GROMACS .gro file of N, CA and C in nm:
model
  393
    1MET      N    1  11.908  16.612   8.022
    1MET     CA    2  11.748  16.547   8.001
    1MET      C    3  11.737  16.581   7.893
    2THR      N    4  11.747  16.491   7.833
    2THR     CA    5  11.669  16.424   7.685
    2THR      C    6  11.540  16.545   7.650
    3PRO      N    7  11.563  16.645   7.531
    3PRO     CA    8  11.418  16.684   7.526
    3PRO      C    9  11.242  16.586   7.462
    4ASP      N   10  11.271  16.470   7.460
    4ASP     CA   11  11.190  16.444   7.493
    4ASP      C   12  11.161  16.356   7.652
    5GLU      N   13  11.289  16.350   7.739
    5GLU     CA   14  11.211  16.341   7.857
    5GLU      C   15  11.169  16.553   7.928
    6GLN      N   16  11.232  16.639   7.815
    6GLN     CA   17  11.227  16.755   7.864
    6GLN      C   18  11.077  16.822   7.823
    7ALA      N   19  11.055  16.762   7.709
    7ALA     CA   20  10.840  16.678   7.624
    7ALA      C   21  10.785  16.769   7.802
    8ARG      N   22  10.815  16.524   7.783
    8ARG     CA   23  10.723  16.425   7.889
    8ARG      C   24  10.698  16.565   8.044
    9ALA      N   25  10.821  16.631   8.110
    9ALA     CA   26  10.828  16.685   8.215
    9ALA      C   27  10.756  16.786   8.224
   10TYR      N   28  10.708  16.873   8.139
   10TYR     CA   29  10.674  16.947   8.061
   10TYR      C   30  10.495  16.932   8.058
   11HIS      N   31  10.525  16.860   7.971
   11HIS     CA   32  10.347  16.767   8.017
   11HIS      C   33  10.251  16.710   8.174
   12PHE      N   34  10.318  16.635   8.249
   12PHE     CA   35  10.326  16.698   8.388
   12PHE      C   36  10.260  16.787   8.469
   13PHE      N   37  10.355  16.901   8.456
   13PHE     CA   38  10.370  17.024   8.486
   13PHE      C   39  10.222  17.036   8.391
   14LEU      N   40  10.178  17.034   8.291
   14LEU     CA   41  10.026  17.125   8.249
   14LEU      C   42   9.983  17.057   8.326
   15ALA      N   43   9.976  16.892   8.383
   15ALA     CA   44   9.853  16.830   8.398
   15ALA      C   45   9.846  16.852   8.573
   16ALA      N   46   9.936  16.882   8.626
   16ALA     CA   47   9.965  16.871   8.735
   16ALA      C   48   9.848  17.053   8.813
   17LYS      N   49   9.894  17.132   8.711
   17LYS     CA   50   9.782  17.211   8.681
   17LYS      C   51   9.650  17.263   8.678
   18LYS      N   52   9.623  17.154   8.567
   18LYS     CA   53   9.470  17.152   8.517
   18LYS      C   54   9.422  17.022   8.622
   19CYS      N   55   9.478  16.924   8.686
   19CYS     CA   56   9.478  16.920   8.807
   19CYS      C   57   9.437  16.990   8.926
   20ARG      N   58   9.491  17.013   8.966
   20ARG     CA   59   9.496  17.217   9.067
   20ARG      C   60   9.347  17.256   9.027
   21GLU      N   61   9.296  17.299   8.913
   21GLU     CA   62   9.243  17.410   8.854
   21GLU      C   63   9.064  17.299   8.924
   22ALA      N   64   9.096  17.134   8.864
   22ALA     CA   65   9.003  17.112   8.892
   22ALA      C   66   8.953  17.062   9.005
   23ALA      N   67   9.074  17.056   9.092
   23ALA     CA   68   9.031  17.070   9.245
   23ALA      C   69   8.951  17.142   9.317
   24GLU      N   70   9.019  17.302   9.225
   24GLU     CA   71   8.951  17.469   9.277
   24GLU      C   72   8.816  17.425   9.247
   25ALA      N   73   8.809  17.411   9.108
   25ALA     CA   74   8.677  17.392   9.073
   25ALA      C   75   8.533  17.338   9.159
   26PHE      N   76   8.618  17.212   9.155
   26PHE     CA   77   8.507  17.103   9.284
   26PHE      C   78   8.520  17.133   9.448
   27ASP      N   79   8.612  17.201   9.458
   27ASP     CA   80   8.564  17.252   9.581
   27ASP      C   81   8.457  17.370   9.549
   28ASN      N   82   8.460  17.489   9.491
   28ASN     CA   83   8.397  17.580   9.409
   28ASN      C   84   8.234  17.476   9.421
   29ALA      N   85   8.201  17.396   9.331
   29ALA     CA   86   8.126  17.379   9.332
   29ALA      C   87   8.032  17.324   9.452
   30SER      N   88   8.124  17.219   9.529
   30SER     CA   89   8.089  17.231   9.626
   30SER      C   90   8.042  17.361   9.748
   31ASP      N   91   8.103  17.402   9.798
   31ASP     CA   92   8.066  17.507   9.875
   31ASP      C   93   7.933  17.599   9.782
   32LEU      N   94   7.904  17.613   9.706
   32LEU     CA   95   7.834  17.689   9.633
   32LEU      C   96   7.679  17.570   9.635
   33LEU      N   97   7.678  17.485   9.621
   33LEU     CA   98   7.598  17.361   9.661
   33LEU      C   99   7.554  17.400   9.834
   34LYS      N  100   7.626  17.356   9.887
   34LYS     CA  101   7.667  17.412  10.033
   34LYS      C  102   7.524  17.549  10.049
   35GLU      N  103   7.586  17.638   9.967
   35GLU     CA  104   7.487  17.799   9.988
   35GLU      C  105   7.370  17.755   9.921
   36GLY      N  106   7.347  17.649   9.868
   36GLY     CA  107   7.223  17.627   9.765
   36GLY      C  108   7.225  17.716   9.653
   37LYS      N  109   7.269  17.719   9.519
   37LYS     CA  110   7.317  17.761   9.439
   37LYS      C  111   7.349  17.656   9.326
   38SER      N  112   7.274  17.542   9.350
   38SER     CA  113   7.253  17.430   9.240
   38SER      C  114   7.322  17.498   9.069
   39GLU      N  115   7.278  17.595   9.053
   39GLU     CA  116   7.318  17.622   8.907
   39GLU      C  117   7.448  17.651   8.896
   40LEU      N  118   7.501  17.711   8.976
   40LEU     CA  119   7.618  17.739   8.998
   40LEU      C  120   7.708  17.654   9.020
   41SER      N  121   7.695  17.535   9.098
   41SER     CA  122   7.726  17.459   9.144
   41SER      C  123   7.698  17.370   8.985
   42TYR      N  124   7.686  17.376   8.947
   42TYR     CA  125   7.686  17.288   8.830
   42TYR      C  126   7.780  17.331   8.758
   43MET      N  127   7.741  17.429   8.713
   43MET     CA  128   7.840  17.473   8.611
   43MET      C  129   8.011  17.452   8.618
   44ALA      N  130   8.063  17.491   8.774
   44ALA     CA  131   8.132  17.505   8.856
   44ALA      C  132   8.174  17.330   8.787
   45GLY      N  133   8.114  17.222   8.905
   45GLY     CA  134   8.108  17.110   8.865
   45GLY      C  135   8.188  17.052   8.664
   46LYS      N  136   8.094  17.119   8.614
   46LYS     CA  137   8.104  17.072   8.489
   46LYS      C  138   8.212  17.151   8.420
   47LYS      N  139   8.345  17.278   8.531
   47LYS     CA  140   8.378  17.305   8.453
   47LYS      C  141   8.574  17.150   8.513
   48GLY      N  142   8.525  17.182   8.646
   48GLY     CA  143   8.629  17.070   8.650
   48GLY      C  144   8.617  16.927   8.592
   49ARG      N  145   8.498  16.857   8.571
   49ARG     CA  146   8.494  16.774   8.505
   49ARG      C  147   8.574  16.786   8.341
   50ASP      N  148   8.558  16.920   8.312
   50ASP     CA  149   8.591  16.896   8.209
   50ASP      C  150   8.759  16.889   8.142
   51LEU      N  151   8.768  16.967   8.236
   51LEU     CA  152   8.960  16.918   8.269
   51LEU      C  153   9.028  16.835   8.318
   52VAL      N  154   8.910  16.734   8.388
   52VAL     CA  155   8.963  16.601   8.406
   52VAL      C  156   8.982  16.506   8.322
   53GLU      N  157   8.862  16.537   8.206
   53GLU     CA  158   8.842  16.497   8.096
   53GLU      C  159   8.915  16.518   8.019
   54ASP      N  160   9.030  16.682   8.054
   54ASP     CA  161   9.062  16.638   7.908
   54ASP      C  162   9.164  16.556   7.925
   55LEU      N  163   9.251  16.576   8.055
   55LEU     CA  164   9.382  16.516   8.082
   55LEU      C  165   9.391  16.332   8.102
   56PHE      N  166   9.279  16.296   8.085
   56PHE     CA  167   9.254  16.134   8.069
   56PHE      C  168   9.119  16.082   7.964
   57PRO      N  169   9.140  16.127   7.840
   57PRO     CA  170   9.087  16.133   7.694
   57PRO      C  171   9.056  15.932   7.764
   58LYS      N  172   8.943  15.916   7.676
   58LYS     CA  173   8.888  15.789   7.692
   58LYS      C  174   8.926  15.748   7.574
   59GLU      N  175   9.021  15.774   7.398
   59GLU     CA  176   9.044  15.700   7.345
   59GLU      C  177   9.168  15.764   7.365
   60VAL      N  178   9.218  15.638   7.328
   60VAL     CA  179   9.392  15.724   7.343
   60VAL      C  180   9.457  15.602   7.243
   61LYS      N  181   9.504  15.719   7.124
   61LYS     CA  182   9.564  15.734   6.991
   61LYS      C  183   9.718  15.666   7.063
   62MET      N  184   9.715  15.528   6.925
   62MET     CA  185   9.869  15.489   6.923
   62MET      C  186   9.930  15.537   6.794
   63PRO      N  187  10.023  15.562   6.829
   63PRO     CA  188  10.114  15.618   6.701
   63PRO      C  189  10.106  15.459   6.620
   64ARG      N  190  10.125  15.563   6.517
   64ARG     CA  191  10.107  15.473   6.370
   64ARG      C  192  10.235  15.406   6.335
   65ARG      N  193  10.235  15.361   6.301
   65ARG     CA  194  10.390  15.329   6.144
   65ARG      C  195  10.357  15.383   6.067
   66PRO      N  196  10.501  15.430   6.047
   66PRO     CA  197  10.584  15.531   5.944
   66PRO      C  198  10.547  15.377   5.819
   67GLU      N  199  10.465  15.430   5.683
   67GLU     CA  200  10.389  15.389   5.581
   67GLU      C  201  10.584  15.336   5.524
   68PRO      N  202  10.564  15.252   5.446
   68PRO     CA  203  10.689  15.223   5.405
   68PRO      C  204  10.734  15.306   5.258
   69SER      N  205  10.885  15.345   5.235
   69SER     CA  206  10.872  15.431   5.147
   69SER      C  207  10.809  15.310   4.963
   70LYS      N  208  10.898  15.353   4.894
   70LYS     CA  209  10.847  15.345   4.726
   70LYS      C  210  11.006  15.240   4.717
   71THR      N  211  11.089  15.309   4.842
   71THR     CA  212  11.248  15.239   4.770
   71THR      C  213  11.214  15.089   4.875
   72ASP      N  214  11.130  15.128   4.968
   72ASP     CA  215  11.144  15.003   5.073
   72ASP      C  216  11.054  14.871   4.987
   73GLU      N  217  10.922  14.931   4.941
   73GLU     CA  218  10.855  14.821   4.869
   73GLU      C  219  10.925  14.763   4.791
   74ALA      N  220  11.000  14.842   4.669
   74ALA     CA  221  11.102  14.761   4.569
   74ALA      C  222  11.167  14.645   4.611
   75LEU      N  223  11.240  14.697   4.749
   75LEU     CA  224  11.325  14.620   4.757
   75LEU      C  225  11.271  14.512   4.831
   76GLU      N  226  11.196  14.466   4.871
   76GLU     CA  227  11.118  14.369   4.931
   76GLU      C  228  11.054  14.331   4.830
   77THR      N  229  11.013  14.378   4.702
   77THR     CA  230  10.925  14.297   4.659
   77THR      C  231  11.029  14.201   4.552
   78LEU      N  232  11.211  14.345   4.552
   78LEU     CA  233  11.337  14.231   4.503
   78LEU      C  234  11.374  14.113   4.597
   79LYS      N  235  11.343  14.085   4.707
   79LYS     CA  236  11.350  14.032   4.777
   79LYS      C  237  11.295  13.899   4.789
   80THR      N  238  11.184  13.950   4.829
   80THR     CA  239  11.070  13.810   4.758
   80THR      C  240  11.101  13.721   4.574
   81GLY      N  241  11.126  13.807   4.496
   81GLY     CA  242  11.168  13.774   4.372
   81GLY      C  243  11.255  13.674   4.349
   82PHE      N  244  11.384  13.669   4.476
   82PHE     CA  245  11.541  13.617   4.473
   82PHE      C  246  11.480  13.501   4.536
   83ALA      N  247  11.314  13.589   4.659
   83ALA     CA  248  11.380  13.389   4.768
   83ALA      C  249  11.309  13.294   4.669
   84TYR      N  250  11.174  13.322   4.585
   84TYR     CA  251  11.094  13.256   4.490
   84TYR      C  252  11.187  13.189   4.414
   85GLY      N  253  11.296  13.241   4.292
   85GLY     CA  254  11.424  13.206   4.239
   85GLY      C  255  11.497  13.085   4.344
   86LYS      N  256  11.543  13.146   4.433
   86LYS     CA  257  11.602  13.017   4.505
   86LYS      C  258  11.573  12.901   4.503
   87MET      N  259  11.440  12.935   4.553
   87MET     CA  260  11.355  12.771   4.572
   87MET      C  261  11.317  12.704   4.404
   88ILE      N  262  11.314  12.806   4.279
   88ILE     CA  263  11.258  12.776   4.181
   88ILE      C  264  11.353  12.731   4.103
   89LEU      N  265  11.486  12.774   4.089
   89LEU     CA  266  11.574  12.753   3.954
   89LEU      C  267  11.638  12.614   4.015
   90PRO      N  268  11.706  12.580   4.129
   90PRO     CA  269  11.703  12.425   4.085
   90PRO      C  270  11.600  12.353   4.095
   91GLY      N  271  11.472  12.359   4.117
   91GLY     CA  272  11.390  12.302   4.093
   91GLY      C  273  11.354  12.211   3.920
   92LEU      N  274  11.393  12.368   3.828
   92LEU     CA  275  11.338  12.359   3.713
   92LEU      C  276  11.468  12.264   3.635
   93ALA      N  277  11.609  12.326   3.716
   93ALA     CA  278  11.752  12.253   3.672
   93ALA      C  279  11.769  12.091   3.728
   94LEU      N  280  11.679  12.056   3.785
   94LEU     CA  281  11.676  11.873   3.797
   94LEU      C  282  11.546  11.860   3.772
   95ILE      N  283  11.457  11.945   3.660
   95ILE     CA  284  11.363  11.881   3.559
   95ILE      C  285  11.409  11.805   3.443
   96GLY      N  286  11.546  11.975   3.407
   96GLY     CA  287  11.620  11.977   3.324
   96GLY      C  288  11.679  11.884   3.326
   97LEU      N  289  11.748  11.874   3.394
   97LEU     CA  290  11.874  11.739   3.375
   97LEU      C  291  11.786  11.585   3.369
   98LEU      N  292  11.665  11.607   3.446
   98LEU     CA  293  11.613  11.499   3.434
   98LEU      C  294  11.593  11.383   3.290
   99LEU      N  295  11.494  11.512   3.178
   99LEU     CA  296  11.457  11.542   3.075
   99LEU      C  297  11.583  11.589   2.954
  100TRP      N  298  11.663  11.562   3.023
  100TRP     CA  299  11.787  11.588   2.892
  100TRP      C  300  11.841  11.394   2.945
  101LEU      N  301  11.814  11.365   3.071
  101LEU     CA  302  11.866  11.234   3.087
  101LEU      C  303  11.736  11.094   3.014
  102VAL      N  304  11.701  11.115   2.927
  102VAL     CA  305  11.561  11.039   2.907
  102VAL      C  306  11.568  11.098   2.725
  103LEU      N  307  11.606  11.205   2.719
  103LEU     CA  308  11.587  11.212   2.558
  103LEU      C  309  11.690  11.185   2.532
  104SER      N  310  11.800  11.178   2.598
  104SER     CA  311  11.907  11.172   2.494
  104SER      C  312  11.999  10.984   2.550
  105GLY      N  313  11.897  10.943   2.607
  105GLY     CA  314  11.906  10.746   2.607
  105GLY      C  315  11.998  10.707   2.701
  106THR      N  316  12.014  10.818   2.770
  106THR     CA  317  12.140  10.764   2.874
  106THR      C  318  12.056  10.635   2.993
  107THR      N  319  11.950  10.636   3.022
  107THR     CA  320  11.831  10.563   3.124
  107THR      C  321  11.823  10.473   3.012
  108GLY      N  322  11.840  10.429   2.961
  108GLY     CA  323  11.862  10.278   2.821
  108GLY      C  324  11.756  10.272   2.837
  109ASN      N  325  11.696  10.102   2.783
  109ASN     CA  326  11.586  10.018   2.757
  109ASN      C  327  11.559   9.918   2.806
  110ILE      N  328  11.557   9.993   2.918
  110ILE     CA  329  11.553   9.841   2.999
  110ILE      C  330  11.462   9.690   2.909
  111ALA      N  331  11.352   9.707   2.788
  111ALA     CA  332  11.284   9.572   2.769
  111ALA      C  333  11.383   9.606   2.599
  112GLY      N  334  11.484   9.648   2.544
  112GLY     CA  335  11.560   9.578   2.464
  112GLY      C  336  11.644   9.463   2.533
  113SER      N  337  11.652   9.461   2.651
  113SER     CA  338  11.711   9.415   2.686
  113SER      C  339  11.671   9.314   2.679
  114TYR      N  340  11.570   9.244   2.676
  114TYR     CA  341  11.462   9.107   2.705
  114TYR      C  342  11.412   9.050   2.532
  115GLU      N  343  11.495   9.108   2.455
  115GLU     CA  344  11.445   9.110   2.279
  115GLU      C  345  11.545   8.982   2.301
  116ASN      N  346  11.639   8.937   2.317
  116ASN     CA  347  11.710   8.838   2.277
  116ASN      C  348  11.681   8.694   2.380
  117MET      N  349  11.642   8.686   2.445
  117MET     CA  350  11.646   8.627   2.549
  117MET      C  351  11.470   8.501   2.519
  118THR      N  352  11.531   8.394   2.547
  118THR     CA  353  11.453   8.299   2.540
  118THR      C  354  11.348   8.369   2.651
  119PRO      N  355  11.193   8.310   2.672
  119PRO     CA  356  11.143   8.290   2.764
  119PRO      C  357  11.158   8.221   2.912
  120GLU      N  358  11.278   8.139   2.911
  120GLU     CA  359  11.305   8.061   3.052
  120GLU      C  360  11.403   8.138   3.097
  121GLN      N  361  11.527   8.218   3.045
  121GLN     CA  362  11.611   8.303   3.013
  121GLN      C  363  11.563   8.487   3.117
  122ALA      N  364  11.445   8.464   3.021
  122ALA     CA  365  11.402   8.607   3.124
  122ALA      C  366  11.305   8.553   3.260
  123THR      N  367  11.216   8.485   3.252
  123THR     CA  368  11.189   8.428   3.381
  123THR      C  369  11.325   8.422   3.460
  124LYS      N  370  11.404   8.366   3.435
  124LYS     CA  371  11.554   8.355   3.554
  124LYS      C  372  11.567   8.478   3.587
  125ALA      N  373  11.596   8.598   3.475
  125ALA     CA  374  11.603   8.690   3.529
  125ALA      C  375  11.543   8.774   3.626
  126VAL      N  376  11.415   8.755   3.621
  126VAL     CA  377  11.340   8.816   3.708
  126VAL      C  378  11.303   8.799   3.782
  127ALA      N  379  11.332   8.664   3.813
  127ALA     CA  380  11.260   8.568   3.975
  127ALA      C  381  11.325   8.663   4.080
  128TYR      N  382  11.221   8.658   4.188
  128TYR     CA  383  11.304   8.701   4.294
  128TYR      C  384  11.439   8.557   4.359
  129PRO      N  385  11.507   8.626   4.416
  129PRO     CA  386  11.646   8.522   4.470
  129PRO      C  387  11.649   8.539   4.600
  130LYS      N  388  11.676   8.300   4.587
  130LYS     CA  389  11.587   8.287   4.679
  130LYS      C  390  11.752   8.291   4.805
  131LYS      N  391  11.684   8.247   4.932
  131LYS     CA  392  11.792   8.287   5.084
  131LYS      C  393  11.841   8.130   5.083
   0.00000   0.00000   0.00000
């Protein structure tokens, strides 16, 4: 049996003991009430109710998650920074490449090719092809 199971078994043993005590208190309260001793009956009944309330509390406290350590927070921040970097760096690289292409003149000057054309040649060059 694991230590956790031993602790649970001990808790069940104590709960059974309190239930027996509460049952005896309620039996005593019933007997006292039949004898006409209402004040003593009330006291015995209250003792039984208190024992039962201890067994079944109204508020159940959920176990809390342990607080993350500073190391965990630093690692999470580092992971988040890398995630943002993975998204932002390729975009910045693409924008830089496009800017370099435009500034270096490799994209060409479309207007420059029409400078030496006559208006008829330019119209023919930009006309939509017929089927």
